[in-house]
Coordinates of C-alpha atoms in Angstrom, one line a residue:
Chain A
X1 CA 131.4 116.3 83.0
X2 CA 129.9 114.5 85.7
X3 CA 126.3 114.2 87.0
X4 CA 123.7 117.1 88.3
X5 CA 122.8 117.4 91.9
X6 CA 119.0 118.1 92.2
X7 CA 116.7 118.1 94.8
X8 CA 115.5 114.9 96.6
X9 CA 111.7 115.7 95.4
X10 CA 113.4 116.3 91.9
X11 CA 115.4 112.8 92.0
X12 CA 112.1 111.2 92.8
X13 CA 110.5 113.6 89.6
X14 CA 112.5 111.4 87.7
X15 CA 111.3 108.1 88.2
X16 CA 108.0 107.2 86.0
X17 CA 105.4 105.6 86.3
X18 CA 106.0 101.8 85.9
X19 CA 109.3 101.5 86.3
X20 CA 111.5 98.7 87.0
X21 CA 113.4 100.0 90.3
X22 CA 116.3 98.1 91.9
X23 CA 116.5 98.8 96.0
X24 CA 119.1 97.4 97.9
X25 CA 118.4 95.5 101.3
X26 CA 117.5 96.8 104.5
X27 CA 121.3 96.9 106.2
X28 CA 122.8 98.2 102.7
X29 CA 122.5 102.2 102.2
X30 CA 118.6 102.7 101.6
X31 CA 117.6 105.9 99.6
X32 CA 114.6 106.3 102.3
X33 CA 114.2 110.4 102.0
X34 CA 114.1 109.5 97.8
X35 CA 111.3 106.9 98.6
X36 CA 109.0 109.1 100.7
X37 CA 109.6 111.7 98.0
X38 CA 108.5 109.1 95.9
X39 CA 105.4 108.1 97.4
X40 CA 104.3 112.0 97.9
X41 CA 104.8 112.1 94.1
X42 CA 101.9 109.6 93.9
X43 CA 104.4 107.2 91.8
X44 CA 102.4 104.3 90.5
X45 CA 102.4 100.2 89.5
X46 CA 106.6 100.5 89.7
X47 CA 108.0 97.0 90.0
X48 CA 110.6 96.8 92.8
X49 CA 113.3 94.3 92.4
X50 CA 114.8 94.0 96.2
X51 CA 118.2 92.9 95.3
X52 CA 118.6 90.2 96.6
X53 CA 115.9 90.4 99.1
X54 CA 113.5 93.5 100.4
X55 CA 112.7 95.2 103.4
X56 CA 110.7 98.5 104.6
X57 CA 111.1 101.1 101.6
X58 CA 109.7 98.2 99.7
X59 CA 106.9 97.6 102.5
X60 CA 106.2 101.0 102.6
X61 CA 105.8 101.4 98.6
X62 CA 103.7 98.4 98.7
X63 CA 101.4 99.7 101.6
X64 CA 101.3 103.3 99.6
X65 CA 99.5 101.9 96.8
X66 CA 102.9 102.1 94.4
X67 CA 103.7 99.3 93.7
X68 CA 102.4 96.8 90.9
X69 CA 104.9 93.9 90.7
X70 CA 107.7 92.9 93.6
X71 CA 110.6 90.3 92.2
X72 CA 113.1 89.4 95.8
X73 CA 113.9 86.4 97.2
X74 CA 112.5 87.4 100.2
X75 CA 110.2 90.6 102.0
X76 CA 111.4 91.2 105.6
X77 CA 111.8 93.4 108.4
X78 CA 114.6 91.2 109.8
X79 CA 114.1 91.7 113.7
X80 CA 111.4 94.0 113.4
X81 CA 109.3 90.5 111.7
X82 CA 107.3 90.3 109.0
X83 CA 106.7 93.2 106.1
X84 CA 103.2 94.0 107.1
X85 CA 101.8 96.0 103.8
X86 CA 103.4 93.3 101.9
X87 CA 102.1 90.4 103.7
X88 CA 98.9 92.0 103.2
X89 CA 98.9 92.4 99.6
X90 CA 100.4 88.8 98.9
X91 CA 97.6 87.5 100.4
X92 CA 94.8 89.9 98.9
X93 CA 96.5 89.7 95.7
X94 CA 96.7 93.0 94.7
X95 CA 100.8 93.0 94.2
X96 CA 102.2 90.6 92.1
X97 CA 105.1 88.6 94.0
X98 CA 107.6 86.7 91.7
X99 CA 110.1 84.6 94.1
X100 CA 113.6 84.1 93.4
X101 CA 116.7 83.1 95.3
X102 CA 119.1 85.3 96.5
X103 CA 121.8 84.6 94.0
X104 CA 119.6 84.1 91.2
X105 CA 119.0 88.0 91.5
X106 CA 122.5 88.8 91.2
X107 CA 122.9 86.5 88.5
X108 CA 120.4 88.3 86.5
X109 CA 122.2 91.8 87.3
X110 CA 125.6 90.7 86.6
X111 CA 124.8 89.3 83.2
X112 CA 123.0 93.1 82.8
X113 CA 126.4 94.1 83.7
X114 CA 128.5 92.3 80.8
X115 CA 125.6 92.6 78.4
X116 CA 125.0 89.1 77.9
X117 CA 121.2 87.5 77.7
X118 CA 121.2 85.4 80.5
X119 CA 123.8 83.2 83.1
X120 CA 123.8 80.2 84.9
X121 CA 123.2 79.2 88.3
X122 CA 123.7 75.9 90.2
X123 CA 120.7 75.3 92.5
X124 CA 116.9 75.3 92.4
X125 CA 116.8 72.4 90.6
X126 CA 113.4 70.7 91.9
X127 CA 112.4 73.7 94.1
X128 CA 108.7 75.4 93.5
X129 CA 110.8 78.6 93.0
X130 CA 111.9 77.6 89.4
X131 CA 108.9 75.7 88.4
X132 CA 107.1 79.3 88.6
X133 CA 109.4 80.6 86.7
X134 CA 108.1 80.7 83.3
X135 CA 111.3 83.0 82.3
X136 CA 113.9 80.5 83.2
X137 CA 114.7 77.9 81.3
X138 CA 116.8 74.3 82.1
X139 CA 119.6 73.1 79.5
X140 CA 121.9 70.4 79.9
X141 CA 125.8 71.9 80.6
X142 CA 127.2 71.9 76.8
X143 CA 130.5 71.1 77.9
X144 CA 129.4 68.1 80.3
X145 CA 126.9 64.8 80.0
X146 CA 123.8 64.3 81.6
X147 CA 124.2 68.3 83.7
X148 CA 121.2 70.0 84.0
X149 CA 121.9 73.9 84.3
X150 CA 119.3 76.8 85.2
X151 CA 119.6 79.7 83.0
X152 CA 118.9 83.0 84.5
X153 CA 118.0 85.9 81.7
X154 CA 119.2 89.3 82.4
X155 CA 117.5 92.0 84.3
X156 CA 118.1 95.7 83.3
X157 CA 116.2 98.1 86.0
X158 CA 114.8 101.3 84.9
X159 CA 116.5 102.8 88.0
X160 CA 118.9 101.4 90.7
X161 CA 118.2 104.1 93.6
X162 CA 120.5 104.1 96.4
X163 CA 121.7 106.4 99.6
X164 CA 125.7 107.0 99.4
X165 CA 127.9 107.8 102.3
X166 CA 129.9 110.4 100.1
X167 CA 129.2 111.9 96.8
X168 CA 131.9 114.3 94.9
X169 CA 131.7 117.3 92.9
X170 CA 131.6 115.1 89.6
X171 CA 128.6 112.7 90.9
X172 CA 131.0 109.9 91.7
X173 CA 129.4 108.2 94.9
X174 CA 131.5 106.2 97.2
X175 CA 129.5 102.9 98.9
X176 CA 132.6 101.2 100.2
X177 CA 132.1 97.4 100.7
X178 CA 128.4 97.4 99.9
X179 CA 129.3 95.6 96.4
X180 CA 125.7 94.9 95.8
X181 CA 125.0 99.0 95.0
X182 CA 127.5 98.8 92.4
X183 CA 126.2 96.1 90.4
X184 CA 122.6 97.4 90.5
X185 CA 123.9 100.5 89.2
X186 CA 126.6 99.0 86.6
X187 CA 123.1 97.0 85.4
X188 CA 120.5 99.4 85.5
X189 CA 119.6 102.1 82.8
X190 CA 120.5 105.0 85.2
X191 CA 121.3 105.4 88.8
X192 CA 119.8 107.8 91.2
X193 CA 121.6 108.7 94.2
X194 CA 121.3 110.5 96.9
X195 CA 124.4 110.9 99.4
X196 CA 124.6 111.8 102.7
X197 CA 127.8 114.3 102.7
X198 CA 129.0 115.8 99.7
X199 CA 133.0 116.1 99.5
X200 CA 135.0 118.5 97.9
X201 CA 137.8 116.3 96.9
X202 CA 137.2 113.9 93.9
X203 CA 136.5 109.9 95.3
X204 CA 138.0 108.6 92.1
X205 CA 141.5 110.0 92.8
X206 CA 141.8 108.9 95.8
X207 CA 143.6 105.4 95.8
X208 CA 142.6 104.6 98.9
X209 CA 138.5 105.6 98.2
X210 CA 138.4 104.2 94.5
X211 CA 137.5 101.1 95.3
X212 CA 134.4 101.7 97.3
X213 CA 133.4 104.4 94.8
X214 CA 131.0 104.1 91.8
X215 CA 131.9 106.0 89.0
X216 CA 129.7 108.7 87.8
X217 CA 129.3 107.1 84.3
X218 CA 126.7 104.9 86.0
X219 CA 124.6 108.2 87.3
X220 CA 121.6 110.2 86.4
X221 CA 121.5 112.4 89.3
X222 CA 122.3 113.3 92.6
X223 CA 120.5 114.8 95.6
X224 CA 122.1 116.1 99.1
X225 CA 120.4 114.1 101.9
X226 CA 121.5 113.8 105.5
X227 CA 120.5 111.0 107.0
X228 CA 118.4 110.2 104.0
X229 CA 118.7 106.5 105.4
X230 CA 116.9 106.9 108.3
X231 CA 115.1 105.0 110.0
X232 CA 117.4 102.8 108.0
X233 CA 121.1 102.6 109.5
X234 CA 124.3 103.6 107.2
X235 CA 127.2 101.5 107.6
X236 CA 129.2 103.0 111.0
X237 CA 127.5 106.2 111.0
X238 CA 124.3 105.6 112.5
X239 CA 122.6 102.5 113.4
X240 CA 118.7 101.6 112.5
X241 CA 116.3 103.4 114.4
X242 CA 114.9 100.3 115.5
X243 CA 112.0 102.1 117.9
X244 CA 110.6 103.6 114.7
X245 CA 111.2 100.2 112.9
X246 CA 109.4 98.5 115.7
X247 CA 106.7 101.0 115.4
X248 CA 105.8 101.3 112.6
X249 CA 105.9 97.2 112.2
X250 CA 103.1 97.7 114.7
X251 CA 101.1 100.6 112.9
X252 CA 101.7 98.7 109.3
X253 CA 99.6 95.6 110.7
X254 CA 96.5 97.2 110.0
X255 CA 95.2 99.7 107.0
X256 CA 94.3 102.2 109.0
X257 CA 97.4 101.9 111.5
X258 CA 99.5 101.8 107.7
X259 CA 97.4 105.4 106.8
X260 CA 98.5 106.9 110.4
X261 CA 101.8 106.2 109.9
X262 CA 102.0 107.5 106.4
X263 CA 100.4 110.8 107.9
X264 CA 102.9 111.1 110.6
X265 CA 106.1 110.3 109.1
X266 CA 106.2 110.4 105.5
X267 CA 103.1 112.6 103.7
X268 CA 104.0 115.5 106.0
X269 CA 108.2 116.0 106.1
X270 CA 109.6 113.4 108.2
X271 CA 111.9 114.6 111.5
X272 CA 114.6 112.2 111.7
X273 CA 114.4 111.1 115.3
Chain B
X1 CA 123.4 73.7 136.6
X2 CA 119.6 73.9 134.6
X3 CA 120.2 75.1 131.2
X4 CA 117.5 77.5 129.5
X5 CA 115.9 76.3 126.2
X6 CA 117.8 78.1 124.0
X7 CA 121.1 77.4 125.5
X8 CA 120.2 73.5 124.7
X9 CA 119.7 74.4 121.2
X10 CA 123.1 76.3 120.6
X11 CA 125.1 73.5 122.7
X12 CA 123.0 71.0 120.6
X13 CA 123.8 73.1 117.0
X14 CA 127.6 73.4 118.6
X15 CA 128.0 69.6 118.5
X16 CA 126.8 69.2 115.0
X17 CA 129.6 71.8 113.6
X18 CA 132.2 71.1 115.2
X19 CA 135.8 70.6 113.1
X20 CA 134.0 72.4 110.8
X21 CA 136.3 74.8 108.6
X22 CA 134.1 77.7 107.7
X23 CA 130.7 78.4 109.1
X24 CA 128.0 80.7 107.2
X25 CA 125.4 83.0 109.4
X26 CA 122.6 84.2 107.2
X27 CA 119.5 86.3 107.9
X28 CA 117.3 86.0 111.0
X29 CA 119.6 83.6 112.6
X30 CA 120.8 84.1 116.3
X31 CA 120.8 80.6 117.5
X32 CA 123.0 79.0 114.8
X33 CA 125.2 82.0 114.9
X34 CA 125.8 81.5 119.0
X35 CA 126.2 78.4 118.3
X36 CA 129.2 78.9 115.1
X37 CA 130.8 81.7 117.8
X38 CA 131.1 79.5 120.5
X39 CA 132.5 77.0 118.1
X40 CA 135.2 79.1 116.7
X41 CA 136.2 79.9 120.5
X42 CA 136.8 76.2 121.5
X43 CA 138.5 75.4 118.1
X44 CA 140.8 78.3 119.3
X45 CA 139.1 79.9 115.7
X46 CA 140.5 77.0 113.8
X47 CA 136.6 77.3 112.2
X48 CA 135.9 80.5 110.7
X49 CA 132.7 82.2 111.3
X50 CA 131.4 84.6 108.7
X51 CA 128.1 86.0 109.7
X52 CA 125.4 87.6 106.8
X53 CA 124.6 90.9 108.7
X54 CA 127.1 91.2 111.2
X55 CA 127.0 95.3 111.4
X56 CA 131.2 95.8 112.3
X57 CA 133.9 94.0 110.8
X58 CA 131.2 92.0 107.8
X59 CA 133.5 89.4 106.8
X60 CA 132.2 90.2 103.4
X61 CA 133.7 93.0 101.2
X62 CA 132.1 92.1 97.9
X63 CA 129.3 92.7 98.6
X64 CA 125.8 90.3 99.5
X65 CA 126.9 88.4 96.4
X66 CA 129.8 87.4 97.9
X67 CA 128.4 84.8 100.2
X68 CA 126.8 82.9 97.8
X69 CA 129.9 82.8 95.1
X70 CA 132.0 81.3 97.8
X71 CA 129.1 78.5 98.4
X72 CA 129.1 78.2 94.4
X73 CA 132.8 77.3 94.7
X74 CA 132.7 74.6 98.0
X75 CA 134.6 77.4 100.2
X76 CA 132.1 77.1 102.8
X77 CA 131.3 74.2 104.7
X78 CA 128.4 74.4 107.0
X79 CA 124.8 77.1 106.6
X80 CA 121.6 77.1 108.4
X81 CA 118.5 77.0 106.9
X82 CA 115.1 77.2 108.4
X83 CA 111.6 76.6 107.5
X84 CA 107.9 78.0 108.3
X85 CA 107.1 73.8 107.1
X86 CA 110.1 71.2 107.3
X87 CA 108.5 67.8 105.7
X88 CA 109.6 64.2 106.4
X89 CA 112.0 64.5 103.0
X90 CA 113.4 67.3 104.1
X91 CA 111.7 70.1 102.0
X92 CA 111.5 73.0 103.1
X93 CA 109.3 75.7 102.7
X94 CA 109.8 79.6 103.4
X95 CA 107.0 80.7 100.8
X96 CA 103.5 80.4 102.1
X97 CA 100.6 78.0 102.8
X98 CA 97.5 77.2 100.9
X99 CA 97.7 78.5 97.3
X100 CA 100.5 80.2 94.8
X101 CA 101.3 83.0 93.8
X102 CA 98.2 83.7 96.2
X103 CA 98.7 81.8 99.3
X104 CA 96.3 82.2 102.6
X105 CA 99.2 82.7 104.6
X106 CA 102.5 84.7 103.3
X107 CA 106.2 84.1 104.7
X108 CA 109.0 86.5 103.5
X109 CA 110.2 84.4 100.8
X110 CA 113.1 81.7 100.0
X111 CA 116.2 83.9 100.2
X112 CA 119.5 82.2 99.2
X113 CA 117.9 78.7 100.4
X114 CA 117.4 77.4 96.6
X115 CA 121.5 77.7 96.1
X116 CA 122.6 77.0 99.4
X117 CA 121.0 73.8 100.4
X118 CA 122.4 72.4 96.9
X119 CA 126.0 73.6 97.7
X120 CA 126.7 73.4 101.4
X121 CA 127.9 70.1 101.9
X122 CA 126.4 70.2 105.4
X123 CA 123.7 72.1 106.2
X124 CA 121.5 72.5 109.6
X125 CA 117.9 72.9 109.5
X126 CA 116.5 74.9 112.8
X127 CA 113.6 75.7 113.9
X128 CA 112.9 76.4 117.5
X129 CA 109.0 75.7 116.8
X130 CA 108.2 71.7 117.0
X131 CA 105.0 71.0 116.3
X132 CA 102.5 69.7 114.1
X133 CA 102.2 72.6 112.2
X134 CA 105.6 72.9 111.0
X135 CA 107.1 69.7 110.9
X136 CA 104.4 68.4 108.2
X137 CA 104.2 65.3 105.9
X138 CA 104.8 67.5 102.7
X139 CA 105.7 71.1 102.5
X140 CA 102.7 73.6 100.6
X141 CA 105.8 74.9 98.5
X142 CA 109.4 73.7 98.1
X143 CA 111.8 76.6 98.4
X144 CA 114.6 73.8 98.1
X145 CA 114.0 70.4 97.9
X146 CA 115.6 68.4 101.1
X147 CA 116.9 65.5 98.1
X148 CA 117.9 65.3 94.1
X149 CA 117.7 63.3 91.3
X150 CA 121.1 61.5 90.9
X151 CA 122.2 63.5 87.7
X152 CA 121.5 66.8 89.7
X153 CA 124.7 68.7 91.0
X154 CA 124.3 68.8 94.6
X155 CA 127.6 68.7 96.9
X156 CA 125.2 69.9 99.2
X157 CA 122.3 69.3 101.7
X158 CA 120.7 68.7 104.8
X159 CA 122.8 66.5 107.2
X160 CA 120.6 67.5 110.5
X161 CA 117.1 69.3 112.2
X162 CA 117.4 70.7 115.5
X163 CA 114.2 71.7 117.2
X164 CA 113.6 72.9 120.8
X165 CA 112.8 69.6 121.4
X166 CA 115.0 67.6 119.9
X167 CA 117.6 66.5 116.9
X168 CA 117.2 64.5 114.1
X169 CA 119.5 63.9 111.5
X170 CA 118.9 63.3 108.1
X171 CA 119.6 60.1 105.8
X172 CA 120.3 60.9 102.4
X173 CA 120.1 57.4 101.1
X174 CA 116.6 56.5 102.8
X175 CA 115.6 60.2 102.7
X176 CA 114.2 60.4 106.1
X177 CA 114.8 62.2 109.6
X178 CA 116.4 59.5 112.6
X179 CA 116.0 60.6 116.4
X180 CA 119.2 61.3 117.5
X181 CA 118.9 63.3 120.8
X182 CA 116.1 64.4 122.9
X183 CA 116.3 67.8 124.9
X184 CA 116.5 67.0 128.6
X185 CA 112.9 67.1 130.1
X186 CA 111.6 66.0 126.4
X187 CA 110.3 62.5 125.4
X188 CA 109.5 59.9 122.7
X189 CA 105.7 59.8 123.0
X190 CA 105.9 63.8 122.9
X191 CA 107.9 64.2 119.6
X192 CA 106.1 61.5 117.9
X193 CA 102.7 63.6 119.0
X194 CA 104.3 66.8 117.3
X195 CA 105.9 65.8 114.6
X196 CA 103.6 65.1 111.2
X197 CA 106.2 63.1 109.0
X198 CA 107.0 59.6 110.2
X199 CA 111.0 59.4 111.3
X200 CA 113.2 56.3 112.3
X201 CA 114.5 55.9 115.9
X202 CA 116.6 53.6 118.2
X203 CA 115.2 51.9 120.6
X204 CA 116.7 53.9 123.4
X205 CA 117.4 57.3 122.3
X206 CA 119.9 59.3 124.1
X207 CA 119.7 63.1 125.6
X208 CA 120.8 65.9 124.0
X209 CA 124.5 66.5 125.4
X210 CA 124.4 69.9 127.1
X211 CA 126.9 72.3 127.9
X212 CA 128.6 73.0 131.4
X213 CA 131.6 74.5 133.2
X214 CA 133.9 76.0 131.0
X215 CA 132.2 75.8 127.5
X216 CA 129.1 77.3 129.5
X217 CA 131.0 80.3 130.6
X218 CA 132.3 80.9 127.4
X219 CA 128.9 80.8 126.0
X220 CA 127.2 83.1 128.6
X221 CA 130.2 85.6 128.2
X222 CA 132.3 86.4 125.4
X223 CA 130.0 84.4 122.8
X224 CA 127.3 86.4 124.4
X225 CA 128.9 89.8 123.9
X226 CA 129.7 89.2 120.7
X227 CA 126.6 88.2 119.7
X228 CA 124.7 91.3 121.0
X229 CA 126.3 93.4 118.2
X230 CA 124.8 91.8 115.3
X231 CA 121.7 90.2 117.7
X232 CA 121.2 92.8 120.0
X233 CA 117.3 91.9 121.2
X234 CA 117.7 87.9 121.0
X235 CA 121.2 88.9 123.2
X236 CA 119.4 90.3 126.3
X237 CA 116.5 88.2 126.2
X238 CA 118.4 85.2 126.3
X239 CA 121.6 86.1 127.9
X240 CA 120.1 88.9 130.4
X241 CA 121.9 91.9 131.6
X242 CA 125.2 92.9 131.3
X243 CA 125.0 92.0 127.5
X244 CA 124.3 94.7 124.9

């Protein structure tokens, strides 16, 4: 019993319209050959929840008309600057942007995790960020006088879609210290993966792998993808392709320059560099 | 010897840490993570220096969560913080200007800054820009607010602003920015012109102590180097050849 391994344009067959989809951030094993799949699809109004914060699948998703709602603490390039397509669309209006903090985003996963309703969070307090918030609430700390407390509610993606460095026969997926995939995937519904090498020996049994290693309980599907992070880096195995990243910061400043680049790299099948 | 512009910031940032225990690196941050390296060297790594991204050897093994749980519990004692407006109360705001959720002008976001400016007991504000434009009398949108009501939890907040042209540090109690230093080759008159919050100053305000000899070479070398892995464009722009 374990998970299927499908295609990466099957993976992508199985994300619907509107759904909630967790990413993980820019230096933390990005499903990039899952997202162009995606956007060939045509997938539509899916909110993206950049946990905690979002870079250039969620830039790209934005810029290819996909995406309806965005909830991240921030929308970056990191060196490469500002997320073009998203910058754009804040300011036009035509994606919805709900800002949260970093660890308010985890907090909402990890009380998806236990099952419970919401969690607190120290913090924010004062900040613009919560008084947006219209689904977070202030109490006073029951078990102390005069404490006000944020409460964070829950957040239970649709998907958590993620690129692993291994994945095993069974559909166990091994993401070593890059903690943040397992709690997207212990909170969402279902996790799609795709992984970059697929072993023969099983992750779980090995004492020194387990820990890393998500269990396939957690996972819908699988899909084979080498170098499905690029031009995203993957841990020691290969860097960001930072030319591209630079590039296409450049082409993604304009519409047009955002339609080239879609063309080139990502409606026709992208040649990792 | 003539120091360049961003070596007075990290000998300036330097300063402000030092004795520090443990010293936080988040995003975006190659000054203030010079800076907490050059640090550790001269404490002879009596400070700890855990940076966000660093791409071999993350301190962090639980994942981005991690950094912000061990803020929650008072295990790290000095972040960075930055801000696209910086007001006279120490707001800061990483959001966007004119108008929300729809602003005229979009920044990436707040990242951790709501959390961590509550629950690192000291925390440096940079921002190489000073001007006008950024240092403003009060912030379009407060990612974190620079002070609390007395009933808030806070062990946390801003104890200092470094700019390329200057340092203030920050006064809880009267909630405004003092002139500490000035940058060599920087004056009164010229901060006052560029800055849009009112601040308190001493008559005579000193320079910004530099860095030279030993501390210098450290900084330009090994500091450097080690920068380049996590900072590899900021590295050879500010530190030239042989780095990276």
């Amino acid at each position: 019993m374990g998970a299927p391994y499908v295609s990466v344009a099957e993976l992508a067959e199985r994300i619907q319209d509107g759904s909630l989809i967790a990413l993980p951030p820019d230096y933390s094993l990005v499903a990039m050959a899952a997202v162009r799949a995606l956007v060939r699809k045509g997938v539509r109004n899916l909110h993206v929840l950049g946990v905690p914060v979002a870079g250039f699948p969620a830039d790209v998703l934005i810029g290819a008309g996909s995406v309806a709602a965005i909830e991240t603490s921030a929308v970056s390039l990191g060196e490469a600057g500002f997320a073009p397509a998203f910058t754009r669309a804040a300011t036009a209006g035509t994606v919805r942007v709900i800002d949260a903090t970093c660890p308010a985003i985890h907090t909402a996963l990890q009380a998806a995790e236990k099952g419970v309703p919401f969690l607190p969070l120290r913090g924010l307090l004062g900040s613009d960020v919560l008084r947006h918030r219209d689904d977070w609430r202030v109490i006073g700390n029951p078990f102390a006088a005069n404490d006000p407390i944020v409460l964070i509610p829950a957040i239970r993606p649709d998907v958590a879609l993620f690129h692993a460095r291994f994945g095993d026969r069974e559909g166990n997926v091994w993401v070593g210290r890059r903690r943040e995939l397992a709690t997207i995937a212990h909170a969402a519904h279902t996790a799609l993966v795709t992984v970059e090498e697929v072993r023969g020996e099983s992750l779980i049994e090995d004492e020194t792998l387990a820990p890393g290693t998500i269990s396939s309980v957690y996972v819908g599907a699988l899909a084979h993808a080498p170098r499905g992070a690029w031009p995203l880096g993957l841990l020691d195995l290969y860097p960001p392709d930072e030319a591209h990243l630079a590039e296409y910061a450049r082409m993604a400043r304009t519409a047009e320059g955002f339609a080239s680049y879609l063309a080139r790299h990502v409606l026709g099948e992208p040649v990792p560099a | 010897m003539e120091l360049a512009p961003p070596e007075v910031q990290i000998a300036a940032i330097a300063r402000l840490i030092a004795g520090a225990g443990h010293v936080a690196v988040g995003a975006a941050s190659p000054i203030p993570a010079a800076a907490a390296l050059l640090e550790r060297v001269r404490s002879g790594g009596r400070t700890r220096v855990s940076i966000l991204h660093r791409r071999r050897g993350n301190p962090f093994t639980e994942g981005s969560r991690e950094l912000f749980d061990l803020a929650g519990q008072g295990r790290i004692d000095v972040f960075f913080l930055g801000g696209a407006q910086i007001d006279g109360e120490a707001n800061i705001n990483l959001v966007g200007i004119g108008g929300y959720p729809v602003p005229k002008v979009r920044f990436p976001g707040s990242f951790g800054s709501a959390f961590m400016y509550f629950s690192v007991p000291r925390v440096i504000l940079y921002r190489e820009e000073h001007s006008t434009r950024v240092l403003v009398e009060r912030v379009d949108f407060v990612s974190a607010p620079g002070v609390s009501a007395e009933n808030v939890h806070r062990p946390g907040g801003p104890v200092a602003l470094v700019t390329g042209r200057c340092v203030f540090v920050f006064e809880r109690v009267r909630r405004r920015f003092r002139l500490a230093s000035l940058h060599p080759g920087h004056t009164v008159d010229e901060v006052i012109a560029n800055t849009g919050f009112a601040f308190d100053r001493p008559e005579r305000v000193p320079e910004t102590e530099t860095l030279s000899g030993e501390a210098l070479d450290l900084l330009r070398g090994p500091v450097a180097a080690e920068l380049a892995e996590t900072y590899p464009e900021f590295a050879r722009r500010a530190f030239g050849a042989g780095v990276g």
